[in-house]
Amino acid sequence: MFDIKQRLHQQIRNKAISRAETRILLAGKKPEQFSEEELEIIVKEEEESIKSSFKEKGLMGLAALLGLSFWA
């Protein structure tokens, strides 16, 4: 159980790092221009965004499973 949780956390972290790199490049900057603390903040923001997206999709899936509709 712990291994699965750790692997999931690592996958989220990897995806967040990838998104952070994209975000930095789209801003017209290079990762080297940021301090370690700034990079960690950007990655943490991306991790929270990914987790939030998972939660939202999970609730939508549960509602669909129960036959509920938010647009009716």
CSV table of N, CA, C and O in Angstrom, one decimal:
chain,number,residue,atom,x,y,z
A,1,MET,N,0.8,-1.2,0.0
A,1,MET,CA,0.0,0.0,0.0
A,1,MET,C,0.9,1.3,0.0
A,1,MET,O,0.6,2.2,-0.7
A,2,PHE,N,1.9,1.3,0.9
A,2,PHE,CA,2.8,2.4,0.9
A,2,PHE,C,3.5,2.7,-0.4
A,2,PHE,O,3.7,3.8,-0.8
A,3,ASP,N,3.9,1.5,-1.0
A,3,ASP,CA,4.6,1.6,-2.3
A,3,ASP,C,3.8,2.3,-3.4
A,3,ASP,O,4.2,3.1,-4.2
A,4,ILE,N,2.5,1.9,-3.4
A,4,ILE,CA,1.6,2.5,-4.4
A,4,ILE,C,1.4,4.0,-4.2
A,4,ILE,O,1.5,4.8,-5.1
A,5,LYS,N,1.2,4.4,-2.9
A,5,LYS,CA,1.1,5.8,-2.6
A,5,LYS,C,2.3,6.6,-3.0
A,5,LYS,O,2.3,7.7,-3.5
A,6,GLN,N,3.5,6.0,-2.7
A,6,GLN,CA,4.8,6.6,-3.0
A,6,GLN,C,4.9,6.8,-4.5
A,6,GLN,O,5.4,7.8,-5.0
A,7,ARG,N,4.6,5.7,-5.3
A,7,ARG,CA,4.7,5.8,-6.7
A,7,ARG,C,3.7,6.8,-7.3
A,7,ARG,O,4.1,7.5,-8.3
A,8,LEU,N,2.5,6.9,-6.8
A,8,LEU,CA,1.6,7.9,-7.2
A,8,LEU,C,2.1,9.3,-7.0
A,8,LEU,O,2.1,10.2,-7.9
A,9,HIS,N,2.7,9.5,-5.8
A,9,HIS,CA,3.2,10.8,-5.5
A,9,HIS,C,4.4,11.2,-6.4
A,9,HIS,O,4.5,12.3,-6.9
A,10,GLN,N,5.2,10.2,-6.8
A,10,GLN,CA,6.3,10.4,-7.7
A,10,GLN,C,5.8,10.7,-9.1
A,10,GLN,O,6.4,11.6,-9.7
A,11,GLN,N,4.8,10.1,-9.5
A,11,GLN,CA,4.2,10.4,-10.8
A,11,GLN,C,3.6,11.8,-10.9
A,11,GLN,O,3.8,12.5,-11.9
A,12,ILE,N,2.9,12.2,-9.8
A,12,ILE,CA,2.4,13.5,-9.8
A,12,ILE,C,3.5,14.5,-9.8
A,12,ILE,O,3.5,15.6,-10.5
A,13,ARG,N,4.6,14.2,-9.0
A,13,ARG,CA,5.8,15.1,-8.9
A,13,ARG,C,6.4,15.3,-10.3
A,13,ARG,O,6.8,16.4,-10.7
A,14,ASN,N,6.6,14.2,-11.0
A,14,ASN,CA,7.2,14.2,-12.4
A,14,ASN,C,6.4,15.1,-13.3
A,14,ASN,O,6.9,15.8,-14.1
A,15,LYS,N,5.1,14.9,-13.3
A,15,LYS,CA,4.2,15.6,-14.1
A,15,LYS,C,4.2,17.1,-13.8
A,15,LYS,O,4.2,18.0,-14.7
A,16,ALA,N,4.3,17.4,-12.5
A,16,ALA,CA,4.4,18.8,-12.1
A,16,ALA,C,5.7,19.5,-12.5
A,16,ALA,O,5.7,20.6,-12.9
A,17,ILE,N,6.7,18.7,-12.5
A,17,ILE,CA,8.0,19.3,-12.9
A,17,ILE,C,8.0,19.6,-14.4
A,17,ILE,O,8.4,20.6,-14.9
A,18,SER,N,7.4,18.6,-15.1
A,18,SER,CA,7.2,18.9,-16.6
A,18,SER,C,6.4,20.1,-16.9
A,18,SER,O,6.7,20.9,-17.7
A,19,ARG,N,5.3,20.2,-16.2
A,19,ARG,CA,4.4,21.4,-16.4
A,19,ARG,C,5.1,22.7,-16.0
A,19,ARG,O,5.0,23.7,-16.6
A,20,ALA,N,5.9,22.6,-14.9
A,20,ALA,CA,6.6,23.8,-14.4
A,20,ALA,C,7.7,24.2,-15.4
A,20,ALA,O,7.8,25.4,-15.7
A,21,GLU,N,8.4,23.3,-16.0
A,21,GLU,CA,9.3,23.6,-17.1
A,21,GLU,C,8.7,24.3,-18.3
A,21,GLU,O,9.1,25.3,-18.8
A,22,THR,N,7.5,23.8,-18.7
A,22,THR,CA,6.7,24.4,-19.7
A,22,THR,C,6.3,25.8,-19.4
A,22,THR,O,6.4,26.7,-20.2
A,23,ARG,N,5.8,25.9,-18.2
A,23,ARG,CA,5.4,27.3,-17.7
A,23,ARG,C,6.5,28.3,-17.7
A,23,ARG,O,6.3,29.4,-18.1
A,24,ILE,N,7.7,27.9,-17.3
A,24,ILE,CA,8.8,28.8,-17.3
A,24,ILE,C,9.2,29.2,-18.7
A,24,ILE,O,9.5,30.3,-19.0
A,25,LEU,N,9.3,28.2,-19.6
A,25,LEU,CA,9.6,28.5,-21.0
A,25,LEU,C,8.6,29.4,-21.6
A,25,LEU,O,9.0,30.3,-22.4
A,26,LEU,N,7.3,29.2,-21.4
A,26,LEU,CA,6.3,30.0,-21.9
A,26,LEU,C,6.4,31.5,-21.4
A,26,LEU,O,6.0,32.4,-22.1
A,27,ALA,N,7.0,31.6,-20.2
A,27,ALA,CA,7.2,33.0,-19.7
A,27,ALA,C,8.4,33.6,-20.3
A,27,ALA,O,8.7,34.8,-20.0
A,28,GLY,N,9.1,32.9,-21.1
A,28,GLY,CA,10.3,33.5,-21.8
A,28,GLY,C,11.5,33.5,-20.9
A,28,GLY,O,12.4,34.3,-21.1
A,29,LYS,N,11.6,32.6,-20.0
A,29,LYS,CA,12.7,32.5,-19.0
A,29,LYS,C,13.4,31.1,-19.1
A,29,LYS,O,12.8,30.2,-19.7
A,30,LYS,N,14.5,31.0,-18.4
A,30,LYS,CA,15.2,29.7,-18.2
A,30,LYS,C,15.1,29.3,-16.8
A,30,LYS,O,15.2,30.2,-15.9
A,31,PRO,N,15.1,28.0,-16.5
A,31,PRO,CA,15.0,27.5,-15.1
A,31,PRO,C,16.2,28.0,-14.3
A,31,PRO,O,16.1,28.2,-13.1
A,32,GLU,N,17.4,28.3,-15.0
A,32,GLU,CA,18.6,28.7,-14.3
A,32,GLU,C,18.4,30.1,-13.7
A,32,GLU,O,19.2,30.5,-12.8
A,33,GLN,N,17.4,30.9,-14.2
A,33,GLN,CA,17.2,32.2,-13.7
A,33,GLN,C,16.4,32.3,-12.4
A,33,GLN,O,16.3,33.3,-11.8
A,34,PHE,N,16.0,31.1,-11.9
A,34,PHE,CA,15.2,31.0,-10.7
A,34,PHE,C,16.0,30.4,-9.6
A,34,PHE,O,16.9,29.5,-9.8
A,35,SER,N,15.7,30.8,-8.3
A,35,SER,CA,16.4,30.1,-7.2
A,35,SER,C,15.7,28.8,-6.9
A,35,SER,O,14.6,28.5,-7.4
A,36,GLU,N,16.3,28.0,-6.1
A,36,GLU,CA,15.8,26.7,-5.7
A,36,GLU,C,14.4,26.9,-5.1
A,36,GLU,O,13.5,26.1,-5.4
A,37,GLU,N,14.3,27.9,-4.2
A,37,GLU,CA,13.0,28.1,-3.6
A,37,GLU,C,11.9,28.5,-4.5
A,37,GLU,O,10.8,28.0,-4.4
A,38,GLU,N,12.2,29.3,-5.5
A,38,GLU,CA,11.2,29.7,-6.5
A,38,GLU,C,10.8,28.6,-7.4
A,38,GLU,O,9.6,28.4,-7.7
A,39,LEU,N,11.8,27.7,-7.8
A,39,LEU,CA,11.4,26.5,-8.5
A,39,LEU,C,10.5,25.6,-7.8
A,39,LEU,O,9.6,25.0,-8.3
A,40,GLU,N,10.8,25.4,-6.5
A,40,GLU,CA,10.0,24.5,-5.6
A,40,GLU,C,8.6,25.1,-5.5
A,40,GLU,O,7.7,24.3,-5.5
A,41,ILE,N,8.5,26.4,-5.4
A,41,ILE,CA,7.1,27.0,-5.3
A,41,ILE,C,6.3,26.7,-6.6
A,41,ILE,O,5.2,26.4,-6.5
A,42,ILE,N,7.0,26.9,-7.7
A,42,ILE,CA,6.3,26.7,-9.0
A,42,ILE,C,5.9,25.2,-9.1
A,42,ILE,O,4.8,24.9,-9.5
A,43,VAL,N,6.8,24.3,-8.8
A,43,VAL,CA,6.4,22.9,-8.9
A,43,VAL,C,5.3,22.5,-7.9
A,43,VAL,O,4.4,21.8,-8.2
A,44,LYS,N,5.3,23.1,-6.7
A,44,LYS,CA,4.3,22.8,-5.7
A,44,LYS,C,2.9,23.3,-6.2
A,44,LYS,O,1.9,22.7,-6.0
A,45,GLU,N,2.9,24.5,-6.9
A,45,GLU,CA,1.7,25.0,-7.4
A,45,GLU,C,1.1,24.1,-8.5
A,45,GLU,O,-0.1,23.8,-8.6
A,46,GLU,N,2.0,23.5,-9.3
A,46,GLU,CA,1.6,22.6,-10.3
A,46,GLU,C,1.1,21.3,-9.7
A,46,GLU,O,0.1,20.7,-10.2
A,47,GLU,N,1.7,20.8,-8.6
A,47,GLU,CA,1.3,19.6,-8.0
A,47,GLU,C,-0.2,19.8,-7.4
A,47,GLU,O,-1.0,18.9,-7.6
A,48,GLU,N,-0.4,21.0,-6.8
A,48,GLU,CA,-1.7,21.3,-6.3
A,48,GLU,C,-2.8,21.3,-7.4
A,48,GLU,O,-3.9,20.9,-7.3
A,49,SER,N,-2.4,21.9,-8.6
A,49,SER,CA,-3.2,21.9,-9.7
A,49,SER,C,-3.6,20.5,-10.2
A,49,SER,O,-4.8,20.3,-10.5
A,50,ILE,N,-2.6,19.7,-10.3
A,50,ILE,CA,-2.9,18.3,-10.7
A,50,ILE,C,-3.8,17.6,-9.7
A,50,ILE,O,-4.8,16.9,-10.1
A,51,LYS,N,-3.5,17.7,-8.5
A,51,LYS,CA,-4.4,17.1,-7.4
A,51,LYS,C,-5.8,17.6,-7.5
A,51,LYS,O,-6.7,16.8,-7.4
A,52,SER,N,-5.9,18.9,-7.7
A,52,SER,CA,-7.3,19.5,-7.8
A,52,SER,C,-8.0,18.9,-9.0
A,52,SER,O,-9.2,18.6,-8.9
A,53,SER,N,-7.3,18.8,-10.1
A,53,SER,CA,-7.9,18.3,-11.3
A,53,SER,C,-8.4,16.8,-11.1
A,53,SER,O,-9.5,16.4,-11.5
A,54,PHE,N,-7.6,16.0,-10.4
A,54,PHE,CA,-8.0,14.6,-10.1
A,54,PHE,C,-9.2,14.6,-9.2
A,54,PHE,O,-10.1,13.8,-9.4
A,55,LYS,N,-9.3,15.5,-8.2
A,55,LYS,CA,-10.5,15.5,-7.3
A,55,LYS,C,-11.7,15.9,-8.1
A,55,LYS,O,-12.8,15.3,-7.9
A,56,GLU,N,-11.6,16.9,-9.0
A,56,GLU,CA,-12.7,17.4,-9.7
A,56,GLU,C,-13.2,16.3,-10.7
A,56,GLU,O,-14.4,16.0,-10.8
A,57,LYS,N,-12.3,15.6,-11.3
A,57,LYS,CA,-12.7,14.6,-12.3
A,57,LYS,C,-13.3,13.4,-11.5
A,57,LYS,O,-14.2,12.8,-12.0
A,58,GLY,N,-12.8,13.1,-10.3
A,58,GLY,CA,-13.3,12.0,-9.5
A,58,GLY,C,-14.7,12.3,-9.1
A,58,GLY,O,-15.6,11.4,-9.2
A,59,LEU,N,-15.0,13.5,-8.7
A,59,LEU,CA,-16.4,13.9,-8.3
A,59,LEU,C,-17.3,13.9,-9.5
A,59,LEU,O,-18.5,13.4,-9.4
A,60,MET,N,-16.9,14.3,-10.7
A,60,MET,CA,-17.7,14.3,-11.9
A,60,MET,C,-18.0,12.8,-12.3
A,60,MET,O,-19.1,12.5,-12.7
A,61,GLY,N,-17.0,12.0,-12.1
A,61,GLY,CA,-17.2,10.5,-12.5
A,61,GLY,C,-18.1,9.9,-11.5
A,61,GLY,O,-19.0,9.1,-11.9
A,62,LEU,N,-18.1,10.2,-10.2
A,62,LEU,CA,-19.0,9.7,-9.3
A,62,LEU,C,-20.4,10.1,-9.6
A,62,LEU,O,-21.4,9.4,-9.5
A,63,ALA,N,-20.6,11.4,-9.9
A,63,ALA,CA,-21.9,11.9,-10.2
A,63,ALA,C,-22.5,11.2,-11.4
A,63,ALA,O,-23.6,10.9,-11.5
A,64,ALA,N,-21.6,11.0,-12.4
A,64,ALA,CA,-22.1,10.3,-13.6
A,64,ALA,C,-22.5,8.9,-13.3
A,64,ALA,O,-23.5,8.4,-13.8
A,65,LEU,N,-21.7,8.2,-12.5
A,65,LEU,CA,-22.0,6.9,-12.1
A,65,LEU,C,-23.3,6.8,-11.3
A,65,LEU,O,-24.1,5.9,-11.5
A,66,LEU,N,-23.7,7.8,-10.6
A,66,LEU,CA,-24.9,7.9,-9.8
A,66,LEU,C,-26.1,8.4,-10.7
A,66,LEU,O,-27.2,8.5,-10.2
A,67,GLY,N,-25.8,8.8,-11.9
A,67,GLY,CA,-26.8,9.3,-12.8
A,67,GLY,C,-27.2,10.7,-12.6
A,67,GLY,O,-28.2,11.2,-13.0
A,68,LEU,N,-26.3,11.5,-11.9
A,68,LEU,CA,-26.6,12.9,-11.7
A,68,LEU,C,-26.0,13.7,-12.8
A,68,LEU,O,-25.0,13.4,-13.4
A,69,SER,N,-26.6,14.9,-13.0
A,69,SER,CA,-26.1,15.8,-14.0
A,69,SER,C,-26.1,17.2,-13.5
A,69,SER,O,-27.1,17.6,-12.8
A,70,PHE,N,-25.1,17.9,-13.7
A,70,PHE,CA,-24.9,19.3,-13.2
A,70,PHE,C,-25.5,20.3,-14.2
A,70,PHE,O,-25.7,21.4,-13.9
A,71,TRP,N,-25.8,19.8,-15.4
A,71,TRP,CA,-26.3,20.7,-16.5
A,71,TRP,C,-27.8,20.5,-16.8
A,71,TRP,O,-28.2,21.1,-17.7
A,72,ALA,N,-28.4,19.7,-16.0
A,72,ALA,CA,-29.9,19.5,-16.3
A,72,ALA,C,-30.7,20.5,-15.6
A,72,ALA,O,-30.5,21.2,-14.7
